[in-house]
Amino acid sequence: MIWNSMHLLQEARTIDDRINPLIKTNNQIKFEEHTDYIAIIGGGPFGFYALESLLSLSKEAIGNRKFHIHWYNKNKNFGAGQQYSPTTPNYLLVHECIADLSAWKTDRDTISSESLTLLEWIRENRTIEQEPLKSDHCSRELFGLYLMDCVLKTIAGIDDEIELSLIQEEICDLEIQGKTAYLYNEDKKLIFPYQSTLISIGHSNKNNLLKFIKDSDQSLDRFIESVHSLEYLDRIPANSEVVIKGSGINFMETILHLTEGRGGVFYKNDQEFQYIPTGLEPKIYPFSRTNLPTLPRNTYWSDHKYELLYMTDAWVEELKAKKGNIDFKTDILPLYKKEIQHAFYSMLDHLKTVSHEEVLHFIAIQDERTRFSINALLDPVTYSNVAKDVNYNEFIADLTTFCLIAMQPGELNSTMGAATGAMREGFLQICKLYEFGGFTPYAQKHVDDYWLNYIFQISLGPAREISEKFFCLLKQGYISFLFSETPEIEIQEQGFLLKSKKDQHFFSYLIDSTKPKENLKCENNRLFTNLYKKRIFTVFKNGVYDDGKINLETNGKVKGKHSDYPLYLYGPATEGPVLYNSDLNRNRYDFGQTWAEQSIILLNKLSFSDFT
C-alpha cells in the first residue's frame, strides 16, 4: 500500500493552513533586551529535529529562564522543507517503508504528549478502513504533512518562558562577534544577537556538466539539472528525444515527472504495471557511469532485516583501534565480500537450515566462473557473459525482470534480497569506521569515488513501486538504453550529439539527474559561500585528501576561525567528516541533540549581560 494525502482526513490534509498564520518576517519581531536568542537556519526535517531536541531538553533543564528561538526557512514549509512540501506530486515517494519513520526520539521524553510515529499518525488520520502496515510506503507530501503536524504539536507544548518564532527569511550570511552571532538576509544585518546557532540546510552545488556546457556558450536552454527542480522539465516538448545522465533515484523521479507528471496513468494488471500515455511524453535515453538502472530498495525495518554475520559491532570496535589507518581494500573489503556472498547462498532452500560452516563449504566447491560474488552485483554484464553484439536495451529489460522477480520475496527470503540487504547493513558499519578520518586518505578517496555510487545503486535505491514503474516504461518503449558504454558529449547548436564506440545519436535535450558532490570550493548557496570566505567554515582534510567538505568536531560543532562560538551543522551538509547523514534516522549522527545539550549548558551558565 502506498499512502498519500488523499487517504487522510481533511483536517490532516490542510495542516499547512494552520502553520501559515504562525509564520512571520523579521520586521514583525521586536527585539527584547535582557533575554537570550538562539537561531536555527533551515526549516526541513533536520531543523525540526534540532528544535524538538532543544525544547524537550530545556523543559526540565532551563527552569524559568526566558529565551527566544528564531527558526528560519526560505519558504513556508516549516518541518517539511522543500523535499517534503505538501505540494509535491504524490507519485514521488519516501523510499523507506513507514515502519521506523518517526519525528520523535524514542530514548527520552519529548515536549509533546502526542508523539505519534508516522504509522500511528496515518492510522489515526486515515479515511479508509484499511490498516497501515509496517511494510507500506507513503508519498513525500504525506510525510511532509506528518512533519508539519509534529511542528504544531511541539509548539503546543512550549512553556511560557520560551518564545518561538517561525521566520520566513533566507539567511545569506553570518557574522560572529565574540560570543554572539548576527545573521544577514539579502538586504541587511538583522538586529538579534544569537548565543547559539544551528545550520541544517544543505549544499547547493552545481554539477561539472553544467560548467562544461556554460563554457561552450551553446545549448544552455536545452540543458536541465532535474535534481534542483523537476518543474524545469516542463519546458521539454512532447515526443522530443531526451538523454538523461544518471540512473539513480533522481533519474527515477525525473522519468515519473516526464510521464505520470504529464497526466499519464499507471495501473496494475495481473500484479504488473501498465501505462496509459497522454501523448505528451518525450522519448528517454539514459546513460551513466555504469549504464545500469538502480535496483529497488528492500522493504525492511528495525526488527525485520538482514542480520550481519561477520561485520558485527564487535568487529567495528576492534577495527576502530586503527583509526586513521584503516585500509578499505585490505581491512574491510574481504569481509564485505564474504558477508554478501554468504547472505546470498544462505537463502538457497537446501542451505537455509544448515550451519554457517556448511554454507561456506558449499560456496568453496562452486565453479569459480559461475559462483555468485559481489562482482555479479557490480558488473552484471561481465558476470552474465553478455555477447558484444547483444541488443543492450533488451539485456537491461531482461536484467530488470530478473532482479524484480528475484528480490520480490524480500531480504529474509530471497538470495538477491539477502545479498543487497547485506550490502546495505555492511555499509552502515563501514560508515562507523569512515567517520572523522578513520580511513587512510587513499582509502577514503577510493570509497568516495568508486564504492559509494555502487552501494547506493545496488542497496539504497528507490521504493519497489518506482522500480516497477520504470520497468513498465522500459517495456513499453518510453525508455531505451542505447549506450552500453559511457558516451562522449558533443555540444551542437540545437542540442547534443552523444557518441560511444558502438553508437551515436543526436538529442534535443540533455538532463543531468545526478546529485552534485558537495564542495565548499565550488559554486554554492550564498550562506555557505560567505562562511567559507570568512573562514568560519573550513575544509575537512584527511591527510592529503581534501574534497571540499565542511570541517567539524565529533559533536557536529563547526571547526573554523571562530571555534569558540557554538555554531553547529546537522543533516546532509555534515557529510565528509561523516557518511550517509542525509536519511531520516534521528539516531545516526544526531548533531541536533548535541547542539541542544550544549546550548542548554550555555544558557544555564550565562546571562544576557555576558554577551553585551
Coordinates of C-alpha atoms in Angstrom, one line a residue:
M1 CA 0.0 0.0 0.0
I2 CA 1.2 3.5 -0.9
W3 CA -0.4 6.1 1.4
N4 CA -0.8 9.7 0.2
S5 CA -2.8 12.7 1.3
M6 CA -6.0 11.6 -0.5
H7 CA -6.2 8.8 2.2
L8 CA -6.3 11.4 5.0
L9 CA -8.9 13.3 6.8
Q10 CA -9.5 16.9 5.6
E11 CA -8.0 18.3 8.8
A12 CA -4.8 16.4 8.2
R13 CA -4.6 17.4 4.5
T14 CA -4.7 21.1 5.4
I15 CA -2.2 21.2 8.3
D16 CA -0.1 23.7 6.3
D17 CA -3.1 26.1 6.5
R18 CA -2.7 26.1 10.3
I19 CA 1.0 26.7 10.2
N20 CA 0.9 29.6 7.8
P21 CA -0.7 32.1 10.3
L22 CA 2.2 31.4 12.7
I23 CA 4.9 32.4 10.2
K24 CA 6.4 35.9 10.5
T25 CA 9.0 38.1 8.9
N26 CA 11.9 39.7 10.8
N27 CA 10.2 43.1 10.6
Q28 CA 7.3 41.7 12.7
I29 CA 9.5 40.6 15.6
K30 CA 10.5 43.1 18.3
F31 CA 13.9 43.0 19.9
E32 CA 13.8 42.4 23.7
E33 CA 16.7 43.4 26.0
H34 CA 17.9 41.1 28.8
T35 CA 16.9 37.9 27.0
D36 CA 18.8 35.2 25.1
Y37 CA 18.4 34.4 21.5
I38 CA 19.0 31.1 19.7
A39 CA 18.8 30.5 15.9
I40 CA 18.1 27.5 13.7
I41 CA 18.7 28.0 10.0
G42 CA 16.8 25.6 7.8
G43 CA 13.1 24.5 8.1
G44 CA 13.3 20.9 6.9
P45 CA 13.2 17.7 9.0
F46 CA 16.6 18.2 10.5
G47 CA 15.8 21.8 11.5
F48 CA 12.7 20.5 13.2
Y49 CA 14.6 17.6 14.9
A50 CA 17.0 20.1 16.4
L51 CA 14.2 22.3 17.5
E52 CA 12.4 19.4 19.2
S53 CA 15.6 18.4 21.0
L54 CA 16.2 21.9 22.3
L55 CA 12.6 22.3 23.5
S56 CA 12.3 18.8 25.0
L57 CA 15.6 19.0 26.9
S58 CA 15.0 22.6 28.1
K59 CA 11.7 21.8 29.6
E60 CA 13.4 20.5 32.7
A61 CA 16.9 22.0 32.4
I62 CA 16.2 25.7 32.0
G63 CA 13.6 26.3 34.6
N64 CA 12.0 29.7 34.5
R65 CA 14.8 31.3 32.3
K66 CA 13.3 33.1 29.4
F67 CA 14.8 32.8 25.9
H68 CA 13.8 33.2 22.3
I69 CA 14.2 30.7 19.5
H70 CA 14.2 32.0 15.9
W71 CA 13.6 29.3 13.3
Y72 CA 14.4 30.5 9.8
N73 CA 13.3 29.0 6.5
K74 CA 13.2 30.5 3.0
N75 CA 9.7 29.1 2.3
K76 CA 6.6 28.3 4.4
N77 CA 7.2 24.5 4.7
F78 CA 8.4 24.5 8.3
G79 CA 9.1 20.9 9.3
A80 CA 8.7 19.6 5.8
G81 CA 11.2 21.6 3.9
Q82 CA 11.3 21.7 0.1
Q83 CA 11.8 17.9 -0.2
Y84 CA 8.6 17.0 1.6
S85 CA 6.5 20.0 0.7
P86 CA 2.7 19.3 0.8
T87 CA 2.6 20.5 -2.9
T88 CA 5.0 17.7 -4.0
P89 CA 3.3 15.4 -6.6
N90 CA 2.1 12.2 -4.8
Y91 CA 3.9 9.9 -7.2
L92 CA 7.2 10.9 -5.5
L93 CA 7.7 8.6 -2.6
V94 CA 9.6 8.3 0.7
H95 CA 11.9 5.3 -0.2
E96 CA 11.9 3.8 3.3
C97 CA 8.8 1.9 4.4
I98 CA 6.8 3.6 7.2
A99 CA 7.7 1.1 9.9
D100 CA 10.5 3.0 11.5
L101 CA 9.7 6.6 10.4
S102 CA 9.1 8.9 13.3
A103 CA 9.8 12.6 14.0
W104 CA 10.3 11.8 17.7
K105 CA 13.2 10.5 19.7
T106 CA 12.4 7.2 21.4
D107 CA 15.2 7.2 24.1
R108 CA 13.9 10.3 26.1
D109 CA 10.8 12.2 26.9
T110 CA 9.5 14.6 24.2
I111 CA 7.9 18.0 24.6
S112 CA 4.6 16.7 23.1
S113 CA 2.3 14.3 24.8
E114 CA 1.1 13.2 21.3
S115 CA 4.3 11.9 19.9
L116 CA 2.9 9.6 17.2
T117 CA 5.1 7.6 14.8
L118 CA 4.2 8.0 11.1
L119 CA 2.4 4.7 11.1
E120 CA 0.3 5.7 14.2
W121 CA -0.4 9.1 12.7
I122 CA -1.7 7.5 9.4
R123 CA -3.8 5.1 11.4
E124 CA -5.3 8.0 13.4
N125 CA -5.9 10.2 10.3
R126 CA -6.9 7.8 7.6
T127 CA -10.3 7.9 5.8
I128 CA -10.3 4.3 4.7
E129 CA -10.8 1.1 6.7
Q130 CA -7.5 -0.5 5.6
E131 CA -5.0 -0.6 8.4
P132 CA -1.5 0.7 7.7
L133 CA 1.2 -2.0 7.8
K134 CA 4.9 -1.7 8.6
S135 CA 5.8 -2.7 5.1
D136 CA 3.7 0.1 3.5
H137 CA 5.2 3.2 1.9
C138 CA 3.9 6.8 1.6
S139 CA 4.3 9.8 -0.6
R140 CA 6.7 12.6 0.2
E141 CA 3.8 15.1 0.5
L142 CA 2.1 12.9 3.1
F143 CA 5.3 12.7 5.1
G144 CA 5.6 16.4 4.9
L145 CA 2.1 16.9 6.4
Y146 CA 3.0 14.5 9.2
L147 CA 6.1 16.6 10.0
M148 CA 4.2 19.8 9.9
D149 CA 1.6 18.3 12.3
C150 CA 4.5 17.4 14.6
V151 CA 5.6 21.0 14.5
L152 CA 2.2 22.1 15.6
K153 CA 2.2 19.6 18.5
T154 CA 5.6 20.8 19.5
I155 CA 4.5 24.4 19.6
A156 CA 1.5 23.5 21.7
G157 CA 3.8 22.1 24.4
I158 CA 6.1 25.1 24.7
D159 CA 6.3 26.8 28.1
D160 CA 5.5 30.5 28.6
E161 CA 9.2 31.2 29.3
I162 CA 10.2 30.2 25.7
E163 CA 9.2 32.2 22.7
L164 CA 9.4 30.5 19.3
S165 CA 9.2 32.5 16.1
L166 CA 8.9 30.8 12.7
I167 CA 10.5 33.3 10.3
Q168 CA 10.3 33.1 6.5
E169 CA 13.6 34.5 5.5
E170 CA 16.6 33.3 3.5
I171 CA 19.7 33.7 5.6
C172 CA 22.7 34.7 3.3
D173 CA 25.4 35.5 5.8
L174 CA 26.5 35.2 9.4
E175 CA 28.9 37.3 11.4
I176 CA 30.5 36.3 14.7
Q177 CA 31.4 39.0 17.2
G178 CA 32.9 37.4 20.3
K179 CA 30.3 35.2 22.0
T180 CA 27.5 36.4 19.7
A181 CA 26.4 35.8 16.1
Y182 CA 24.4 38.1 13.8
L183 CA 22.6 37.0 10.7
Y184 CA 22.1 38.7 7.4
N185 CA 19.2 38.4 5.0
E186 CA 19.5 39.5 1.4
D187 CA 19.2 43.2 2.3
K188 CA 20.6 43.8 5.7
K189 CA 22.1 42.7 9.0
L190 CA 19.4 41.5 11.5
I191 CA 19.3 43.0 14.9
F192 CA 19.2 39.9 17.1
P193 CA 22.3 38.7 18.9
Y194 CA 22.3 34.9 18.8
Q195 CA 24.2 33.0 21.6
S196 CA 24.0 29.7 19.7
T197 CA 23.2 28.7 16.1
L198 CA 22.5 25.5 14.2
I199 CA 22.5 25.2 10.4
S200 CA 20.5 22.4 8.9
I201 CA 20.4 23.5 5.2
G202 CA 22.4 21.6 2.7
H203 CA 24.9 22.5 0.0
S204 CA 23.7 23.9 -3.3
N205 CA 26.4 22.9 -5.7
K206 CA 26.2 22.6 -9.5
N207 CA 27.4 19.6 -11.5
N208 CA 30.6 19.8 -13.6
L209 CA 28.4 19.0 -16.7
L210 CA 26.7 22.5 -16.3
K211 CA 30.1 24.2 -16.2
F212 CA 31.2 22.3 -19.3
I213 CA 28.1 23.4 -21.2
K214 CA 28.3 27.0 -19.9
D215 CA 31.9 27.2 -21.1
S216 CA 30.8 26.1 -24.6
D217 CA 28.3 29.1 -24.8
Q218 CA 25.8 26.9 -26.6
S219 CA 22.6 24.9 -25.9
L220 CA 22.2 26.1 -22.3
D221 CA 18.5 26.4 -22.8
R222 CA 18.3 22.7 -23.8
F223 CA 20.2 21.6 -20.7
I224 CA 18.3 20.9 -17.4
E225 CA 19.5 19.9 -13.9
S226 CA 16.5 18.0 -12.6
V227 CA 18.0 17.4 -9.2
H228 CA 17.3 21.1 -8.3
S229 CA 13.8 21.5 -9.6
L230 CA 11.6 19.0 -11.5
E231 CA 9.5 21.9 -12.8
Y232 CA 12.2 22.9 -15.2
L233 CA 11.4 19.7 -17.1
D234 CA 8.0 21.1 -18.1
R235 CA 9.6 23.0 -21.0
I236 CA 10.6 19.8 -22.8
P237 CA 8.2 19.3 -25.8
A238 CA 6.2 16.2 -26.3
N239 CA 7.9 13.5 -28.4
S240 CA 11.4 15.1 -28.0
E241 CA 14.3 12.8 -27.8
V242 CA 15.9 13.4 -24.4
V243 CA 19.1 12.0 -23.0
I244 CA 19.4 11.8 -19.2
K245 CA 22.7 11.5 -17.3
G246 CA 22.4 9.3 -14.2
S247 CA 20.4 6.2 -13.3
G248 CA 19.8 6.6 -9.6
I249 CA 16.8 7.8 -7.5
N250 CA 16.8 11.3 -9.1
F251 CA 16.6 9.7 -12.5
M252 CA 13.7 7.6 -11.5
E253 CA 11.8 10.7 -10.2
T254 CA 12.7 12.5 -13.4
I255 CA 11.1 9.9 -15.6
L256 CA 8.0 9.9 -13.5
H257 CA 7.7 13.7 -13.9
L258 CA 8.0 13.3 -17.6
T259 CA 5.3 10.7 -17.8
E260 CA 2.9 10.5 -14.8
G261 CA 3.6 14.2 -14.2
R262 CA 2.2 14.9 -17.6
G263 CA -1.1 13.1 -17.0
G264 CA -0.1 9.6 -17.8
V265 CA -1.7 6.8 -15.7
F266 CA -0.1 3.7 -14.3
Y267 CA -2.4 0.8 -13.4
K268 CA -1.8 -2.8 -12.4
N269 CA -2.9 -5.8 -14.4
D270 CA -2.0 -9.2 -13.0
Q271 CA 0.3 -7.5 -10.5
E272 CA 2.3 -5.8 -13.2
F273 CA 2.1 -2.1 -14.1
Q274 CA 0.7 -0.9 -17.4
Y275 CA 1.0 2.7 -18.6
I276 CA -1.7 4.8 -20.4
P277 CA 0.1 7.7 -22.1
T278 CA -1.2 11.2 -22.9
G279 CA 0.9 11.7 -26.0
L280 CA 2.9 14.4 -24.1
E281 CA 5.8 12.2 -23.2
P282 CA 9.3 12.5 -24.6
K283 CA 11.4 9.5 -25.6
I284 CA 14.0 9.0 -22.8
Y285 CA 17.6 7.6 -23.2
P286 CA 19.6 7.2 -20.0
F287 CA 23.3 6.9 -19.6
S288 CA 25.6 6.8 -16.5
R289 CA 29.0 5.6 -15.4
T290 CA 27.7 2.0 -15.1
N291 CA 24.8 2.3 -17.7
L292 CA 22.8 0.2 -15.4
P293 CA 19.5 1.0 -13.6
T294 CA 19.4 1.2 -9.8
L295 CA 17.9 -1.7 -8.0
P296 CA 14.8 -1.4 -5.9
R297 CA 15.3 -0.9 -2.2
N298 CA 14.3 -3.9 0.0
T299 CA 11.4 -3.4 2.4
Y300 CA 13.0 -3.7 5.8
W301 CA 12.7 -2.2 9.3
S302 CA 14.5 -2.5 12.6
D303 CA 13.3 -6.0 13.6
H304 CA 12.8 -7.2 10.0
K305 CA 16.1 -7.0 8.1
Y306 CA 19.2 -8.9 7.3
E307 CA 21.4 -9.6 10.4
L308 CA 25.1 -9.3 9.8
L309 CA 27.1 -12.4 10.5
Y310 CA 30.7 -11.1 10.1
M311 CA 30.7 -7.3 10.0
T312 CA 29.4 -7.1 13.6
D313 CA 29.6 -4.3 16.1
A314 CA 32.4 -6.1 17.9
W315 CA 34.3 -6.2 14.6
V316 CA 33.8 -2.5 14.1
E317 CA 35.1 -1.7 17.6
E318 CA 38.1 -3.8 17.1
L319 CA 38.9 -2.2 13.8
K320 CA 38.4 1.3 15.2
A321 CA 41.7 0.9 17.1
K322 CA 43.3 1.5 13.7
K323 CA 41.6 4.9 13.3
G324 CA 43.3 6.9 10.6
N325 CA 45.0 3.8 9.2
I326 CA 42.0 1.7 8.2
D327 CA 42.5 0.5 4.6
F328 CA 39.3 -0.3 2.8
K329 CA 40.8 -2.8 0.4
T330 CA 42.6 -4.9 3.0
D331 CA 40.8 -4.4 6.3
I332 CA 37.2 -4.2 5.1
L333 CA 36.6 -5.4 1.5
P334 CA 37.4 -9.1 2.0
L335 CA 34.9 -9.4 4.8
Y336 CA 32.4 -7.3 3.0
K337 CA 32.6 -9.7 0.0
K338 CA 32.3 -12.7 2.3
E339 CA 29.2 -11.2 4.1
I340 CA 27.4 -10.5 0.8
Q341 CA 28.3 -13.9 -0.7
H342 CA 27.3 -15.8 2.4
A343 CA 24.0 -13.9 2.6
F344 CA 23.2 -14.9 -1.0
Y345 CA 23.9 -18.6 -0.6
S346 CA 22.3 -19.0 2.8
M347 CA 18.9 -18.3 1.2
L348 CA 19.1 -21.3 -1.1
D349 CA 16.4 -23.8 0.0
H350 CA 18.8 -26.6 0.9
L351 CA 21.1 -24.2 2.8
K352 CA 18.6 -22.3 4.9
T353 CA 18.8 -24.6 7.9
V354 CA 22.5 -25.7 7.8
S355 CA 25.4 -24.3 9.7
H356 CA 27.5 -21.3 8.6
E357 CA 30.4 -23.6 8.0
E358 CA 28.4 -25.8 5.7
V359 CA 27.3 -22.7 3.7
L360 CA 31.0 -21.7 3.3
H361 CA 31.9 -25.2 2.2
F362 CA 29.2 -25.2 -0.4
I363 CA 30.5 -21.8 -1.7
A364 CA 34.0 -23.1 -1.8
I365 CA 33.2 -26.1 -4.1
Q366 CA 31.3 -24.0 -6.7
D367 CA 32.8 -23.3 -10.1
E368 CA 34.6 -20.0 -9.8
R369 CA 33.3 -19.0 -13.2
T370 CA 29.6 -19.1 -12.1
R371 CA 30.0 -18.6 -8.3
F372 CA 28.0 -15.7 -7.1
S373 CA 30.1 -12.9 -5.7
I374 CA 29.9 -9.1 -5.2
N375 CA 31.1 -8.8 -8.8
A376 CA 27.8 -10.1 -10.0
L377 CA 26.2 -7.0 -8.4
L378 CA 28.9 -4.6 -9.5
D379 CA 29.2 -5.8 -13.1
P380 CA 26.3 -8.0 -14.2
V381 CA 27.3 -7.5 -17.9
T382 CA 30.7 -9.3 -17.4
Y383 CA 29.2 -11.8 -14.9
S384 CA 26.5 -12.8 -17.4
N385 CA 29.0 -13.2 -20.3
V386 CA 26.9 -10.9 -22.4
A387 CA 27.8 -11.1 -26.1
K388 CA 29.3 -7.9 -27.6
D389 CA 26.6 -7.8 -30.3
V390 CA 23.7 -8.2 -28.0
N391 CA 20.9 -5.6 -28.0
Y392 CA 21.8 -3.7 -24.9
N393 CA 18.3 -2.4 -24.2
E394 CA 16.9 -6.0 -24.3
F395 CA 19.7 -7.0 -21.9
I396 CA 18.6 -4.3 -19.5
A397 CA 15.0 -5.3 -19.8
D398 CA 15.9 -9.0 -19.0
L399 CA 18.2 -7.9 -16.1
T400 CA 15.5 -5.7 -14.6
T401 CA 12.9 -8.5 -14.9
F402 CA 15.3 -11.0 -13.2
C403 CA 16.1 -8.6 -10.3
L404 CA 12.5 -7.6 -9.7
I405 CA 11.4 -11.3 -9.5
A406 CA 14.5 -12.4 -7.5
M407 CA 14.1 -9.6 -4.9
Q408 CA 10.3 -9.8 -4.6
P409 CA 10.3 -12.2 -1.5
G410 CA 12.5 -9.8 0.5
E411 CA 15.9 -10.0 2.1
L412 CA 14.8 -12.6 4.7
N413 CA 13.6 -15.0 2.0
S414 CA 15.5 -14.5 -1.3
T415 CA 19.1 -14.8 -2.5
M416 CA 19.2 -11.4 -4.2
G417 CA 17.3 -9.7 -1.4
A418 CA 19.7 -11.1 1.2
A419 CA 22.8 -10.1 -0.8
T420 CA 21.6 -6.5 -1.3
G421 CA 20.4 -6.3 2.4
A422 CA 23.9 -7.5 3.5
M423 CA 25.5 -4.8 1.3
R424 CA 23.3 -2.1 2.9
E425 CA 23.8 -3.3 6.5
G426 CA 27.5 -3.7 5.9
F427 CA 27.7 -0.2 4.5
L428 CA 26.2 1.2 7.7
Q429 CA 29.0 -0.5 9.6
I430 CA 31.5 0.9 7.2
C431 CA 30.1 4.4 7.9
K432 CA 31.2 4.0 11.6
L433 CA 34.8 3.2 10.5
Y434 CA 34.8 6.0 7.9
E435 CA 33.8 8.8 10.3
F436 CA 36.2 11.7 11.1
G437 CA 39.1 10.4 9.1
G438 CA 39.1 6.8 10.2
F439 CA 40.3 5.6 6.8
T440 CA 43.6 6.3 5.3
P441 CA 43.4 9.3 2.8
Y442 CA 43.7 6.9 -0.2
A443 CA 41.0 4.6 1.2
Q444 CA 38.6 7.4 1.8
K445 CA 39.1 8.8 -1.7
H446 CA 38.6 5.3 -3.1
V447 CA 35.3 4.8 -1.2
D448 CA 34.1 8.3 -2.2
D449 CA 35.0 8.0 -5.9
Y450 CA 34.2 4.3 -6.5
W451 CA 32.2 2.4 -3.9
L452 CA 29.5 4.9 -2.8
N453 CA 28.0 5.0 -6.3
Y454 CA 27.7 1.2 -6.4
I455 CA 26.4 0.8 -2.9
F456 CA 23.6 3.3 -3.4
Q457 CA 22.8 1.9 -6.8
I458 CA 22.5 -1.6 -5.5
S459 CA 21.3 -1.4 -2.0
L460 CA 19.8 2.0 -1.3
G461 CA 17.7 2.6 -4.4
P462 CA 14.0 3.7 -4.8
A463 CA 10.9 2.1 -3.3
R464 CA 10.0 -1.0 -5.3
E465 CA 6.9 0.6 -6.8
I466 CA 9.0 3.2 -8.5
S467 CA 11.3 0.5 -10.0
E468 CA 8.2 -1.4 -11.2
K469 CA 7.0 1.8 -13.0
F470 CA 10.5 2.2 -14.5
F471 CA 10.3 -1.3 -15.9
C472 CA 6.9 -0.7 -17.3
L473 CA 8.1 2.4 -19.2
L474 CA 11.2 0.4 -20.4
K475 CA 9.0 -2.4 -21.6
Q476 CA 6.5 -0.1 -23.4
G477 CA 9.3 1.7 -25.2
Y478 CA 9.3 5.1 -23.5
I479 CA 12.8 4.4 -22.1
S480 CA 15.7 3.0 -24.2
F481 CA 19.2 2.1 -23.1
L482 CA 21.1 2.9 -26.2
F483 CA 24.6 3.1 -24.7
S484 CA 26.4 0.2 -23.1
E485 CA 29.5 2.4 -22.6
T486 CA 29.6 5.9 -21.2
P487 CA 29.3 8.2 -24.3
E488 CA 31.1 11.5 -25.0
I489 CA 29.0 14.6 -25.3
E490 CA 29.4 16.9 -28.3
I491 CA 27.5 20.2 -27.9
Q492 CA 25.7 21.4 -31.1
E493 CA 23.6 24.4 -31.9
Q494 CA 20.2 22.7 -31.5
G495 CA 21.1 20.0 -29.0
F496 CA 23.7 17.3 -28.1
L497 CA 25.4 14.6 -30.1
L498 CA 26.4 11.6 -27.9
K499 CA 28.9 9.2 -29.2
S500 CA 30.3 5.9 -27.9
K501 CA 32.5 3.3 -29.7
K502 CA 29.3 1.5 -30.9
D503 CA 26.7 4.2 -31.3
Q504 CA 26.0 7.9 -31.7
H505 CA 22.7 9.7 -31.5
F506 CA 21.5 13.3 -31.6
F507 CA 19.2 14.6 -28.7
S508 CA 17.2 17.8 -28.4
Y509 CA 17.6 18.0 -24.6
L510 CA 20.2 16.8 -22.1
I511 CA 19.1 16.4 -18.4
D512 CA 21.6 15.9 -15.6
S513 CA 19.8 13.9 -12.8
T514 CA 23.0 13.1 -10.9
K515 CA 23.4 14.6 -7.4
P516 CA 26.2 17.2 -7.3
K517 CA 29.1 16.4 -5.0
E518 CA 29.2 18.8 -2.0
N519 CA 32.2 21.1 -2.2
L520 CA 32.9 24.4 -0.4
K521 CA 35.3 25.5 -3.1
C522 CA 32.7 25.4 -5.8
E523 CA 29.6 27.5 -6.6
N524 CA 27.3 27.1 -3.6
N525 CA 24.4 28.8 -1.8
R526 CA 25.2 32.3 -0.5
L527 CA 25.4 31.4 3.2
F528 CA 28.0 28.6 2.7
T529 CA 30.0 30.7 0.2
N530 CA 30.2 33.6 2.6
L531 CA 31.0 31.5 5.6
Y532 CA 33.8 29.8 3.7
K533 CA 35.2 33.2 2.5
K534 CA 35.3 34.3 6.2
R535 CA 37.0 31.1 7.2
I536 CA 34.1 30.4 9.7
F537 CA 33.8 27.2 7.5
T538 CA 37.0 25.4 6.8
V539 CA 37.6 22.4 4.7
F540 CA 37.8 18.9 6.3
K541 CA 41.1 17.2 5.4
N542 CA 42.1 13.6 5.9
G543 CA 45.9 13.9 5.4
V544 CA 46.4 14.8 1.7
Y545 CA 42.8 14.1 0.8
D546 CA 40.6 17.2 0.5
D547 CA 37.3 17.1 -1.3
G548 CA 35.8 20.4 -0.1
K549 CA 33.6 19.1 2.7
I550 CA 32.9 21.2 5.9
N551 CA 35.2 20.6 8.9
L552 CA 33.5 19.5 12.1
E553 CA 34.3 18.3 15.6
T554 CA 32.9 14.9 16.5
N555 CA 29.8 16.5 18.1
G556 CA 28.8 18.5 14.9
K557 CA 30.4 21.8 16.0
V558 CA 31.9 23.7 13.2
K559 CA 35.7 24.0 13.2
G560 CA 36.9 27.3 11.8
K561 CA 38.1 30.8 12.6
H562 CA 35.6 31.2 15.5
S563 CA 35.7 27.8 17.0
D564 CA 34.7 29.2 20.4
Y565 CA 31.3 30.2 19.2
P566 CA 28.6 27.4 19.3
L567 CA 27.9 27.0 15.6
Y568 CA 26.7 23.5 14.7
L569 CA 25.8 21.7 11.5
Y570 CA 23.1 18.9 11.2
G571 CA 21.9 16.9 8.3
P572 CA 23.3 16.4 4.7
A573 CA 25.9 19.2 5.0
T574 CA 27.8 17.2 7.6
E575 CA 28.8 14.6 5.1
G576 CA 32.5 14.4 4.6
P577 CA 33.6 14.1 8.2
V578 CA 30.7 11.5 8.4
L579 CA 29.0 9.4 5.8
Y580 CA 25.3 8.9 5.0
N581 CA 23.8 11.5 7.2
S582 CA 21.0 12.5 4.8
D583 CA 18.4 9.9 5.6
L584 CA 15.6 10.4 8.1
N585 CA 17.0 8.3 11.0
R586 CA 17.3 10.5 14.1
N587 CA 19.7 8.2 15.8
R588 CA 22.5 8.5 13.3
Y589 CA 24.9 11.4 14.0
D590 CA 22.2 13.4 15.8
F591 CA 24.1 16.6 16.0
G592 CA 20.8 18.4 16.7
Q593 CA 20.8 16.7 20.1
T594 CA 24.4 17.6 20.9
W595 CA 23.8 21.2 19.8
A596 CA 20.7 21.3 22.1
E597 CA 22.6 19.9 25.0
Q598 CA 25.4 22.4 24.6
S599 CA 23.0 25.3 24.1
I600 CA 21.2 24.5 27.4
I601 CA 24.6 24.3 29.2
L602 CA 25.5 27.7 27.8
L603 CA 22.1 29.3 28.8
N604 CA 22.4 27.9 32.3
K605 CA 25.9 29.3 32.8
L606 CA 25.5 32.8 31.2
S607 CA 23.2 35.8 31.5
F608 CA 22.4 38.3 28.8
S609 CA 24.9 40.7 30.2
D610 CA 27.7 38.3 29.4
F611 CA 27.0 38.9 25.7
T612 CA 26.8 42.7 25.6

